Coordinates of C-alpha atoms and ligand atoms in Angstrom, one line a residue:
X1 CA -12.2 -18.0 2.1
X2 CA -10.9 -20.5 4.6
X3 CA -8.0 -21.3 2.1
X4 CA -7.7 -17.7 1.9
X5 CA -6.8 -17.0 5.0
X6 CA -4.5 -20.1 5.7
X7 CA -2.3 -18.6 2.3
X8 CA -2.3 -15.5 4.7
X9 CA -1.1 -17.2 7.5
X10 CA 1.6 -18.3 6.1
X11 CA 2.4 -15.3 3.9
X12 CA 3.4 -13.9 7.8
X13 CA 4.8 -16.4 8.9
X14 CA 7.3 -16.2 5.5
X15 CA 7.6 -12.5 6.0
X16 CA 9.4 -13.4 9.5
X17 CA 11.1 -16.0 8.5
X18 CA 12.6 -14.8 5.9
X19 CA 13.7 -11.3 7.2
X20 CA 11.0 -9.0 5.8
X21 CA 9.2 -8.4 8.1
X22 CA 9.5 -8.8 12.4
X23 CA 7.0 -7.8 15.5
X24 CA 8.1 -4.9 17.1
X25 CA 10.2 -5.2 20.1
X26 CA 10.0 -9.2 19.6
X27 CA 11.5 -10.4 22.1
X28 CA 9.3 -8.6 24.9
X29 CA 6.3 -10.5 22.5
X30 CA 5.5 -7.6 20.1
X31 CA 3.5 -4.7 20.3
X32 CA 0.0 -4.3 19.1
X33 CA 0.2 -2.9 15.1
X34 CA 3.8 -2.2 15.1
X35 CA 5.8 -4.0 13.2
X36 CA 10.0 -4.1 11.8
X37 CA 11.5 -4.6 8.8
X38 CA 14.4 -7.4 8.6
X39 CA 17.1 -7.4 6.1
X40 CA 15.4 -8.1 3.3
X41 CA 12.4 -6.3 4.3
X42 CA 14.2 -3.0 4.6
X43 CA 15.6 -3.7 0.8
X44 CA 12.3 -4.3 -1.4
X45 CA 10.6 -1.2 1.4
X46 CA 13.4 1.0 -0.2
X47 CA 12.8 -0.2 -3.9
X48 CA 8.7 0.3 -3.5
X49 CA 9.5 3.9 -1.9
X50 CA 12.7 4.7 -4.9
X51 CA 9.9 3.4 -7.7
X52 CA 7.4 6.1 -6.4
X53 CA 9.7 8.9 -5.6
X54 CA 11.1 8.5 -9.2
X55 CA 8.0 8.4 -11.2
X56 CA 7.1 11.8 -9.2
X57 CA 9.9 13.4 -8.8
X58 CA 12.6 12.4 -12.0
X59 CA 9.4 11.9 -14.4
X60 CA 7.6 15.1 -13.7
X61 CA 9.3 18.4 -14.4
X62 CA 7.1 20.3 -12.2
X63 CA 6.8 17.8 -8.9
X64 CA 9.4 18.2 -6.5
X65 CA 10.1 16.6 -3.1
X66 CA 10.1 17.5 0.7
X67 CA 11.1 16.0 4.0
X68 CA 9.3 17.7 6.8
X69 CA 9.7 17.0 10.6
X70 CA 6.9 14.5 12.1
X71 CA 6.7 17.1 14.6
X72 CA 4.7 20.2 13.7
X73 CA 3.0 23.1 15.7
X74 CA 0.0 22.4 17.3
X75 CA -2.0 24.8 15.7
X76 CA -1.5 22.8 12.1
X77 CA -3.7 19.8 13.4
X78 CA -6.6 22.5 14.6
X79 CA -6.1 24.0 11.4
X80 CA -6.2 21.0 9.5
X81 CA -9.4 19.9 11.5
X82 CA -7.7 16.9 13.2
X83 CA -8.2 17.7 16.7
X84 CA -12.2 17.9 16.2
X85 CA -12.5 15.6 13.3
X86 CA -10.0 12.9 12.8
X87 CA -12.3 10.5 14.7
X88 CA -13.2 6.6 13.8
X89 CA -16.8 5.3 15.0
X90 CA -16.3 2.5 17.0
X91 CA -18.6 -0.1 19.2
X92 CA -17.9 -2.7 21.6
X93 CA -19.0 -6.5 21.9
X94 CA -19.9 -7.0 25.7
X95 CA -19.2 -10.5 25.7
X96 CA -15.9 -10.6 24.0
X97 CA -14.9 -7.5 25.5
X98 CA -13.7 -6.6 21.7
X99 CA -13.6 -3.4 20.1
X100 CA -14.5 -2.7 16.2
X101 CA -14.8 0.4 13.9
X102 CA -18.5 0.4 13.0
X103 CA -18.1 1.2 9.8
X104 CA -15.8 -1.7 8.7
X105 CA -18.3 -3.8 10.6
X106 CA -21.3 -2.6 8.2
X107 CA -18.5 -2.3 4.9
X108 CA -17.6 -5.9 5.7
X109 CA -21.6 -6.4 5.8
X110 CA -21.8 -5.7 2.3
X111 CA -19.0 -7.3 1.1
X112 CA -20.8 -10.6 2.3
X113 CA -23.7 -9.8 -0.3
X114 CA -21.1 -9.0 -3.5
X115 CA -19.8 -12.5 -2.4
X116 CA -23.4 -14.0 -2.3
X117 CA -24.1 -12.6 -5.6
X118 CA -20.6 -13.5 -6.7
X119 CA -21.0 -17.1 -5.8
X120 CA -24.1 -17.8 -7.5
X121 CA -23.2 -16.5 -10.7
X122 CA -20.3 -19.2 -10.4
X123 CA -22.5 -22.0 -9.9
X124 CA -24.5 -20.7 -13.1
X125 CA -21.4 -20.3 -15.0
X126 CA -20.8 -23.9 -14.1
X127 CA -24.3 -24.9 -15.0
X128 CA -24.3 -22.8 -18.2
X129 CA -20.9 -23.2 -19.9
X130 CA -20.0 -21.5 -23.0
X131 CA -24.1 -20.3 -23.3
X132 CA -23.9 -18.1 -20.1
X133 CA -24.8 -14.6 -20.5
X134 CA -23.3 -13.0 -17.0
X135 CA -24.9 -9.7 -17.4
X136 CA -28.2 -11.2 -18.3
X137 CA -28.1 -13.5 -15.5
X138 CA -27.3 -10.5 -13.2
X139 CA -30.4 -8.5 -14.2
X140 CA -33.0 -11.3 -14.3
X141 CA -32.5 -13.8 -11.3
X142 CA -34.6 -13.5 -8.4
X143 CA -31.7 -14.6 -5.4
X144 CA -29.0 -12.2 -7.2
X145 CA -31.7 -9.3 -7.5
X146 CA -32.5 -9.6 -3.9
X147 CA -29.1 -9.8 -2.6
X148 CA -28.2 -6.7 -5.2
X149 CA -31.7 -4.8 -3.5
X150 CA -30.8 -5.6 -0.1
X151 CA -27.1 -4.2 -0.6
X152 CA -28.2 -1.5 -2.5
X153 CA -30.4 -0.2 0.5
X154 CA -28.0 -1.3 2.9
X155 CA -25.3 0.9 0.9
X156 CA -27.8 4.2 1.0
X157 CA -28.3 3.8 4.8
X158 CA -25.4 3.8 6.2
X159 CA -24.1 6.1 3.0
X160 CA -26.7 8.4 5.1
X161 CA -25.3 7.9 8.3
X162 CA -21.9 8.6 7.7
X163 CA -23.0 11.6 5.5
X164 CA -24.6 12.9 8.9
X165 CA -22.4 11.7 11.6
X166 CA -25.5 10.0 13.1
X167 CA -23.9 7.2 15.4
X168 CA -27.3 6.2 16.5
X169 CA -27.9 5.3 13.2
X170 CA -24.6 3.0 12.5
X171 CA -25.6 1.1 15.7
X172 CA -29.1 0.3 14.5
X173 CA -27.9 -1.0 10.9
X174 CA -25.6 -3.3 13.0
X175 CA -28.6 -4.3 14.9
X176 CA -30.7 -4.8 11.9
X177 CA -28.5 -6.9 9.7
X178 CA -27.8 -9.2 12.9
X179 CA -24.2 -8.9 12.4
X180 CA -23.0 -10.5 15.2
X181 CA -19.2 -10.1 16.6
X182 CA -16.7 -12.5 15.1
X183 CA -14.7 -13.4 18.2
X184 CA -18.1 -14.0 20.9
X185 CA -20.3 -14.7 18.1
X186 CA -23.4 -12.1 19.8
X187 CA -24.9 -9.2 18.9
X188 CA -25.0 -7.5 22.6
X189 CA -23.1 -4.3 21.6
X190 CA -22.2 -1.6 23.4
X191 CA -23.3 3.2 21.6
X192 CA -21.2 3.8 19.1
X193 CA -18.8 6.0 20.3
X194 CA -15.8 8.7 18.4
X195 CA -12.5 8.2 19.1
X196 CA -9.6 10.3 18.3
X197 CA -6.7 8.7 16.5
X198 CA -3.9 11.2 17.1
X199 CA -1.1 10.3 19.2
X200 CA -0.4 13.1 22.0
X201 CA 3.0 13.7 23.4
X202 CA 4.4 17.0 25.6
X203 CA 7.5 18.9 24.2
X204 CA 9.3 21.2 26.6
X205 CA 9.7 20.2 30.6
X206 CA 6.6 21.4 33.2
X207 CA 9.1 23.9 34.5
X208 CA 9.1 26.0 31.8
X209 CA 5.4 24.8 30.5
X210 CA 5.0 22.1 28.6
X211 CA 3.1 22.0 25.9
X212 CA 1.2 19.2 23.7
X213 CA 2.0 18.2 20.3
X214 CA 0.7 15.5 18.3
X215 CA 2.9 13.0 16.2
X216 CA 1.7 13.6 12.4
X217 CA -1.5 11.4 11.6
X218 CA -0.1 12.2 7.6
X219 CA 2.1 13.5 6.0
X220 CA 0.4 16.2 4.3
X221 CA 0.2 18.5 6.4
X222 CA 4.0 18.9 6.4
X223 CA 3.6 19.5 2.4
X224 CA 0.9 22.8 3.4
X225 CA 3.0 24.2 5.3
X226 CA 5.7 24.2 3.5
X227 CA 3.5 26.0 0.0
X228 CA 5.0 29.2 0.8
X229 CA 8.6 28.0 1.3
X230 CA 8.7 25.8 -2.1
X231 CA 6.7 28.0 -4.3
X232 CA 8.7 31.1 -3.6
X233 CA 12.3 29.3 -3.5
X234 CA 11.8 26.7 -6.4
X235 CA 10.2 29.4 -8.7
X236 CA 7.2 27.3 -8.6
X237 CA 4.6 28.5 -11.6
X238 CA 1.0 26.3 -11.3
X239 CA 0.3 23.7 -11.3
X240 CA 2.9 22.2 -9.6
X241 CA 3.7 19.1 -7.1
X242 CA 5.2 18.3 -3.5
X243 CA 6.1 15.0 -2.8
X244 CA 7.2 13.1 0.4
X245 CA 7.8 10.1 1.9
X246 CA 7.9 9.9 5.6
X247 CA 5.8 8.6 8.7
X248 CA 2.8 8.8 10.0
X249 CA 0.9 7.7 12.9
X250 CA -2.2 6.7 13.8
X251 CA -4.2 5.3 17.5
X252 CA -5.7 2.2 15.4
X253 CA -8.9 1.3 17.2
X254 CA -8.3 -2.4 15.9
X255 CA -4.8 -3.9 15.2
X256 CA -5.7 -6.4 12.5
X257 CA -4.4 -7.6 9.1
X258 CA -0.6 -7.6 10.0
X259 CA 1.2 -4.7 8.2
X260 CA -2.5 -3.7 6.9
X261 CA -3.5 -1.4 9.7
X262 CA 0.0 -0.1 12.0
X263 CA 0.0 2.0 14.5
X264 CA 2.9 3.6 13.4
X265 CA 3.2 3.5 9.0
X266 CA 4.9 5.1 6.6
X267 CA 3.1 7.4 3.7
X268 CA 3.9 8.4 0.4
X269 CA 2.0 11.4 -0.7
X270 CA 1.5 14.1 -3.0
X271 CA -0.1 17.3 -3.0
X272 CA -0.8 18.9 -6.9
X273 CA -1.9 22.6 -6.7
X274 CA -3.9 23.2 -9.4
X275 CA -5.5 26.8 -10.7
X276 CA -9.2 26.5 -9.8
X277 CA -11.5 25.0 -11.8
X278 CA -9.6 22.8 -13.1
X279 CA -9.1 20.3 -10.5
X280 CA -11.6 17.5 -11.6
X281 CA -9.5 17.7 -14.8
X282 CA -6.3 16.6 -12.8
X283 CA -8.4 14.2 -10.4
X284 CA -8.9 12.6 -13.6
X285 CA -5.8 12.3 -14.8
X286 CA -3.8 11.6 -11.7
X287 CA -6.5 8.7 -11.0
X288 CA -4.7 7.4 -14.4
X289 CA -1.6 8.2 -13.6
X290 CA -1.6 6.5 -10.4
X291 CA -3.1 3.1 -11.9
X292 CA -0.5 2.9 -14.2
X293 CA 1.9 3.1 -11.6
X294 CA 0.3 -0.1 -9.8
X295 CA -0.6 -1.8 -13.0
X296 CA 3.2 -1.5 -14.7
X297 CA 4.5 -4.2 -11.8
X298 CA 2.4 -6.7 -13.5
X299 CA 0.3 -8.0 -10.9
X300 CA -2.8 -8.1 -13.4
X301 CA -5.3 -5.8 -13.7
X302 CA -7.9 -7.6 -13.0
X303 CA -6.8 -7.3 -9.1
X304 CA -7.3 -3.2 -8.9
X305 CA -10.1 -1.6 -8.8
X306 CA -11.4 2.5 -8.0
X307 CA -13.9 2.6 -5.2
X308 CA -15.5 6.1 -5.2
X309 CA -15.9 7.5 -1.5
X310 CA -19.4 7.2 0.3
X311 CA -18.5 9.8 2.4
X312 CA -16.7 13.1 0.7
X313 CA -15.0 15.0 3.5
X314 CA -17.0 18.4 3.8
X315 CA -13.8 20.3 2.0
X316 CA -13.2 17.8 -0.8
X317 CA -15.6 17.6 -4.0
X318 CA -14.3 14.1 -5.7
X319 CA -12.3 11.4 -3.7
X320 CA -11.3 7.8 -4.5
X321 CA -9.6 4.5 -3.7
X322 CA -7.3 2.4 -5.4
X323 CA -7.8 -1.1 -4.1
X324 CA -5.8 -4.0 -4.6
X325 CA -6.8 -7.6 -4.5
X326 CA -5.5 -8.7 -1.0
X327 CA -6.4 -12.6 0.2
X328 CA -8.9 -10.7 2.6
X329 CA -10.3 -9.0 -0.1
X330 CA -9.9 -5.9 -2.0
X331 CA -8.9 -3.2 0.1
X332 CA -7.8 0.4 0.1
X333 CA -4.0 0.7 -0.6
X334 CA -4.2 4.2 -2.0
X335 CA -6.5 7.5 -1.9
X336 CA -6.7 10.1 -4.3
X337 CA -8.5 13.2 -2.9
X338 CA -9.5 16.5 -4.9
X339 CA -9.6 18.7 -1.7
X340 CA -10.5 22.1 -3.1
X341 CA -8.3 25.2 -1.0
X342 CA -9.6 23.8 2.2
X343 CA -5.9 23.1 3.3
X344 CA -3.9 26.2 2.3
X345 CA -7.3 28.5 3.5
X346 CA -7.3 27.1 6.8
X347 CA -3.8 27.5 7.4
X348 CA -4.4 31.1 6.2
X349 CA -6.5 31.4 8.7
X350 CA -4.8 30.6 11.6
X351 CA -1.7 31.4 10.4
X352 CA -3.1 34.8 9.4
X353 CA -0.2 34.6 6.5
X354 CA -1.3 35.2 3.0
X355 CA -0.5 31.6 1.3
X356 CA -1.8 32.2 -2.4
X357 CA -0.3 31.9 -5.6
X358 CA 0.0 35.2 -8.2
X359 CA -1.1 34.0 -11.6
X360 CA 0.8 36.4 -14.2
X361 CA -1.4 35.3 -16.9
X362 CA -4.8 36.3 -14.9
X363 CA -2.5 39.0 -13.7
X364 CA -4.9 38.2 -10.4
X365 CA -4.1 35.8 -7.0
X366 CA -6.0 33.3 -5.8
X367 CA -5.3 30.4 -2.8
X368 CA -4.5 26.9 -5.3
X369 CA -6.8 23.8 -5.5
X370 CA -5.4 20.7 -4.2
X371 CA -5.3 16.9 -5.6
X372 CA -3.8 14.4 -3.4
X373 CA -2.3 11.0 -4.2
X374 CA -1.8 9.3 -1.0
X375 CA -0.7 5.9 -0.4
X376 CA 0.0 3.6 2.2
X377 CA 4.0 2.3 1.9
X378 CA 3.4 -1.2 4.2
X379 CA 0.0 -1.6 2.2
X380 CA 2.1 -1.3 -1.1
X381 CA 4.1 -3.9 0.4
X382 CA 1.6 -6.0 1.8
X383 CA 0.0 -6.2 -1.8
X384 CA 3.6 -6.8 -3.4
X385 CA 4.0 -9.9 -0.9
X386 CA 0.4 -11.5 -1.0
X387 CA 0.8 -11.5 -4.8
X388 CA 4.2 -12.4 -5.1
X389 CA 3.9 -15.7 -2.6
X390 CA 3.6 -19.0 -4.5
X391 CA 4.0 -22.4 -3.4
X392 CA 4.6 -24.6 -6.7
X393 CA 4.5 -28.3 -7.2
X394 CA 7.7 -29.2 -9.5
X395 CA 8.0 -31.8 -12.2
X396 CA 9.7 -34.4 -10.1
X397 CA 6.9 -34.3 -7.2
X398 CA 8.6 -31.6 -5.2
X399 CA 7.3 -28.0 -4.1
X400 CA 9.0 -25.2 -3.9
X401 CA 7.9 -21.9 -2.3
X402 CA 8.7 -18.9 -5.0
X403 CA 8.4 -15.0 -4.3
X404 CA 7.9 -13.9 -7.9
X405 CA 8.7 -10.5 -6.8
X406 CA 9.0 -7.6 -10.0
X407 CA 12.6 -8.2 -10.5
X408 CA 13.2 -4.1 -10.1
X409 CA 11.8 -4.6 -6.5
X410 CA 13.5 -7.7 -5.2
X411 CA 15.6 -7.3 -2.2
X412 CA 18.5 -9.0 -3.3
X413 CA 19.1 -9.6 -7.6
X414 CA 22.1 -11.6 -8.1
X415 CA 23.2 -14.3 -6.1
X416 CA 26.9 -16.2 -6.4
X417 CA 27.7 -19.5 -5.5
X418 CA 30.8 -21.5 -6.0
X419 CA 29.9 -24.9 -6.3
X420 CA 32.1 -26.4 -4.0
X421 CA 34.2 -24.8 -1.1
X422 CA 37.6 -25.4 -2.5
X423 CA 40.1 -25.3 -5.5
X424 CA 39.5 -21.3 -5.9
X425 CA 36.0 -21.1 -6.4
X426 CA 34.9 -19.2 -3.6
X427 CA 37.5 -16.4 -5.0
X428 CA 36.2 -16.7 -8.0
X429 CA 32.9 -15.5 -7.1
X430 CA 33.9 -13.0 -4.6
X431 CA 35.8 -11.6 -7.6
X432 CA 32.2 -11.3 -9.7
X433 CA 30.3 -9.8 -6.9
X434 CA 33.7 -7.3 -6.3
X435 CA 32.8 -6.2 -9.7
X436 CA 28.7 -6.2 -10.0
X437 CA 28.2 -5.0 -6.3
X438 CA 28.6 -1.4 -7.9
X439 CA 25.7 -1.5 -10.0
X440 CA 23.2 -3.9 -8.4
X441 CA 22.8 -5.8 -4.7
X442 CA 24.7 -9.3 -5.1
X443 CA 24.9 -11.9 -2.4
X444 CA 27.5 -14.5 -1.7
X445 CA 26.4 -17.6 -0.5
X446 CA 28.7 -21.4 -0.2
X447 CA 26.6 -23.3 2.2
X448 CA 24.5 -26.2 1.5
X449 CA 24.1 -27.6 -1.7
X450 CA 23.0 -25.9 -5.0
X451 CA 19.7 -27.3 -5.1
X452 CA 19.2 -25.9 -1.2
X453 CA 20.9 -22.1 -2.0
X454 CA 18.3 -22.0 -5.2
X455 CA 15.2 -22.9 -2.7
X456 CA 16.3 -19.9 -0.3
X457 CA 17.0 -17.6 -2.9
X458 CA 13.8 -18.6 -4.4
X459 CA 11.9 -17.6 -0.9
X460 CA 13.7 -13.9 -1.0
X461 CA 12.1 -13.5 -4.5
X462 CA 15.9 -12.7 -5.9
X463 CA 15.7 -13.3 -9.8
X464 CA 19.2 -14.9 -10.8
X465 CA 21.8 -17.2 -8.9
X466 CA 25.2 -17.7 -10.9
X467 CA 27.2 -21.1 -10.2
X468 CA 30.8 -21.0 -11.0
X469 CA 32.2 -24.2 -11.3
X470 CA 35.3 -25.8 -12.9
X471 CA 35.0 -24.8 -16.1
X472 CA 34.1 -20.7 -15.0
X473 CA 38.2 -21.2 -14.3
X474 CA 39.0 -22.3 -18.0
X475 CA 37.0 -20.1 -20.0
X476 CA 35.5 -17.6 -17.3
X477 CA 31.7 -18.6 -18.2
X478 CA 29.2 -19.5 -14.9
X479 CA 25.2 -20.8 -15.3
X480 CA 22.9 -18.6 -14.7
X481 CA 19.9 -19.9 -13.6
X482 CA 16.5 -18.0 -13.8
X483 CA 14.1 -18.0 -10.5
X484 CA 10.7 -18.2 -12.5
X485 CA 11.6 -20.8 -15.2
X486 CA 14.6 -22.3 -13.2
X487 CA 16.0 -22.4 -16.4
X488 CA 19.5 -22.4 -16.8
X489 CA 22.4 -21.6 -19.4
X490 CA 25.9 -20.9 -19.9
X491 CA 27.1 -17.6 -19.9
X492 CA 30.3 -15.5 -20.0
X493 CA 31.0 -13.5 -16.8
X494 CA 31.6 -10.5 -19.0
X495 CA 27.8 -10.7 -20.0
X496 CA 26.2 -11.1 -16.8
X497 CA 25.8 -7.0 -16.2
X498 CA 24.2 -6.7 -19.4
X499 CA 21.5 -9.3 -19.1
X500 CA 20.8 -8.7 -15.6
X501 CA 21.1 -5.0 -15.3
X502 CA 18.2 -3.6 -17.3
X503 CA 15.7 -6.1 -15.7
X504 CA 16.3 -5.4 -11.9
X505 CA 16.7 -1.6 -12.7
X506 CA 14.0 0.5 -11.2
X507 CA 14.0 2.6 -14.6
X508 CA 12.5 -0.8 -16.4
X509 CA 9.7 -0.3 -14.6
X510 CA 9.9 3.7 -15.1
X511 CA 10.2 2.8 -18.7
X512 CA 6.3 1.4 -18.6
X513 CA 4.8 4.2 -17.2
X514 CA 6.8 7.1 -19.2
Ligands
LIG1 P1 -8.6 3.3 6.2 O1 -10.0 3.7 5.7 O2 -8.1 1.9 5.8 O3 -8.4 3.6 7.7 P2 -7.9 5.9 5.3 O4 -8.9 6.2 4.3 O5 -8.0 6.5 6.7 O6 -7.6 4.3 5.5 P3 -6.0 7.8 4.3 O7 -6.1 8.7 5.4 O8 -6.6 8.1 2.9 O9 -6.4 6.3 4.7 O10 -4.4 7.5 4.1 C1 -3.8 7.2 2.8 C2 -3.1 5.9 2.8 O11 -2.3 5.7 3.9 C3 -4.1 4.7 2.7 O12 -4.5 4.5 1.4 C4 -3.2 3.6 3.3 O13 -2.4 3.0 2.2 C5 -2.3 4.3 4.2 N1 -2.7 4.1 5.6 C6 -3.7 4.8 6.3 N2 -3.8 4.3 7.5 C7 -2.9 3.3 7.7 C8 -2.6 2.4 8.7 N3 -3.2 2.5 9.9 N4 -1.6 1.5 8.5 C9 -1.0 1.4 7.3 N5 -1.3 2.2 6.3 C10 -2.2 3.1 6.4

């Protein structure tokens, strides 16, 4: 875990130094859970957020895209049940002064047991070799069944207590299982207490009455709103999809986990209105569609998982997670939500418009289900850096620090180098990247020596460096040199759009998930 959490470290530490990924307001020292994006940053942030638009938007005939204002009237976040509802538990450690959700105290709780249980089937994998039985050993040893026992109750209690808002509750499971706080290392904690996350600002000046408004805590909302307006002008018939990227903010109890858990984030969500009745049929499917999407970048499948909610929200009737290996575990990076009509009925409600959909086939109208994909843009991106970070020892005792970044994501996918300053090589290469610039992002680079331009283009994850050297100015061929086998060849300039191309292209990846 320890080793864990040093990779981690310095994961951050390349995201800055690389220009992915800065503090807010840096040189004032940051601010707590906001974050920047650097050069390169910005770059593979636009490719995650292109891949997803396109796989809703060009692949699906019937999803089409929104961009709402992060302002809305105030009456959408009653509506919505945000002002009363949108709360996080959270307790206080006296003696460190800290503050922590108690609900990720007790979810971190069990995730202490799975790694129990998890580490002593290792040892008897070790011990066993090729004769271990895993699921036998599971059901029949007496530590893993009583780790698996005490999770299993711990997991119905505070299942319970969410289930029934009952803070008192929360507070004594903390109690019980002597979890004690990281920082002070006591269990003297402070009620449970609910806290609003919405961010509150005043629009208008006093004189003429000001009023509140909140800064979105999703972007969904935007999407209800907007039923009417897209069903009626886009000809929409059921079931249908709006998508949209766009920001969303949040009053974070605790700022932890780097780009994990911001302040201020960006989402990428989709609503699917769905006839009735049919909407576990689409949960279902969309939970496939989704993981397709995460598993066609090659990361492994082994590091997602679903995690079915403990707590449905009163209006929804199926919700899960996807989760995606991270070095602090797996976490949430996505949440798929079938949330019934509770949306487009509320808004009904205080809107007192009629937002319903006229099914010529039932000849009969009725307000549309909802299924939501909702995911996290810097949690994609966290995921994409933790797995794409590799330090490698090299043949001749040197290491080399690689992000093996999905080509079609890298910031930067071609870089040029002439291989010395002089005798027209620099023009030379200007003169390829005149020509590929058009088609994919290329980046000109003389200082240093090769070997020193391959390790930095290695540490921006960019896929291909080109030399041009003497001979490029005989017979116009350069070596290309690949970032994940560092193997090079010989190439003719006229070739280097078709070899490239299709690999960094966002469609490759398209391609996988048609
Ligand atoms: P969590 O339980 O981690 O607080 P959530 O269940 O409240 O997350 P949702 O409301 O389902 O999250 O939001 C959908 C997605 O938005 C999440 O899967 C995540 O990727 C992203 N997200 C939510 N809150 C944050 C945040 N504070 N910082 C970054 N991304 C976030």
């Amino acid at each position: 875990m320890a080793q864990q959490e040093d990779v981690f470290k310095k994961i951050v530490s390349h995201c800055k130094e690389y220009g992915f990924v800065f503090p807010s307001s840096d040189i004032y020292d940051g601010l707590g859970a906001v974050y920047d994006y650097g050069q390169n940053g910005v770059e593979l942030k636009n490719n995650i957020k292109q891949y997803w638009w396109q796989s809703m938007v060009l692949l699906h005939e019937n999803i089409v895209g929104i961009d709402a204002a992060i302002f809305m009237h105030p009456t959408t976040w009653k509506a919505s049940g945000h002002v009363d509802a949108f709360n996080d538990p959270l307790i206080d450690n006296r003696d460190s002064k800290k503050r922590y959700r108690a609900d990720v105290l007790i979810e971190d709780q069990l995730a202490k047991y799975d790694e129990k249980i998890q580490k002593e089937v290792e040892k008897a994998r070790k011990r066993f070799g090729d004769a271990f039985d895993e699921q036998q050993f599971r059901t029949t040893n007496a530590r893993v069944l009583e780790h698996q026992q005490r999770r299993d109750a711990l997991h119905e209690r505070f299942s319970k207590a969410l289930n029934d808002n009952n803070l008192e509750e929360l507070r004594q499971i903390i109690l019980d299982e002597e979890i004690v706080c990281p920082i002070s290392g006591t269990r003297n904690w402070t009620e449970v207490r609910q806290f609003n996350l919405m961010f509150k600002t005043e629009v208008g000046s006093t004189a003429e009455g000001a009023s509140t408004i909140y800064l979105r805590p999703e972007t969904a909302q935007g999407i209800f709103v907007n039923y009417l307006n897209v069903q009626k002008t886009g000809r929409m018939k059921l079931p249908f999809g709006i998508a949209q990227i766009g920001k969303a903010f949040r009053n974070e109890i605790v700022a932890r986990q780097f780009i994990f858990r911001m302040r201020e984030f960006e989402q990428m969500e989709m609503q699917f209105f769905v006839k009735p009745g049919t909407e576990l049929e689409w949960f279902q499917r969309w939970k496939q569609t989704r993981m397709a999407w995460h598993q066609a970048l090659g990361f492994g499948a082994e590091n997602y998982r679903f995690h079915d909610h403990d707590k449905l929200a009163h209006y929804a009737n199926a919700a899960t997670d996807i989760e995606f290996h991270m070095p602090f575990g797996f976490k949430e990076v996505e949440g798929i939500h079938s949330r019934t009509n509770f949306d487009l009925s509320q808004h009904a409600k205080y809107s007192g418009k009629k937002i319903e959909y006229f099914d010529p086939e039932e000849n009969a109208s009725y307000t549309p289900y909802v299924i939501e994909t909702s995911i996290g843009v810097d949690r994609m991106f966290l995921s994409v850096m933790c797995h794409s970070y590799c330090e490698e020892q090299l043949p001749g005792g040197d290491t080399r620090v690689v992000l093996r970044l999905p080509a079609a994501l890298a910031p930067v996918k071609l870089a040029v180098f002439p291989l010395t300053k002089k005798d027209g090589l620099p023009e030379k290469a200007q003169e390829i990247i005149r020509d590929l610039r058009f088609h994919f992002n290329c980046k000109y680079e003389e200082k240093d020596q090769i070997g020193k331009r391959y390790r930095r283009m290695d540490a921006i994850g960019c896929p291909y460096c080109v030399t041009v050297d003497q001979q490029t100015l005989e017979d116009d061929t350069v070596t290309l040199r690949d970032r994940d086998t560092m193997e090079q060849r010989r190439v003719p300039i006229a070739d280097l759009r078709a070899i490239i191309e299709d690999k960094v292209s966002i469609t490759s990846l398209l391609r996988k998930i048609e």
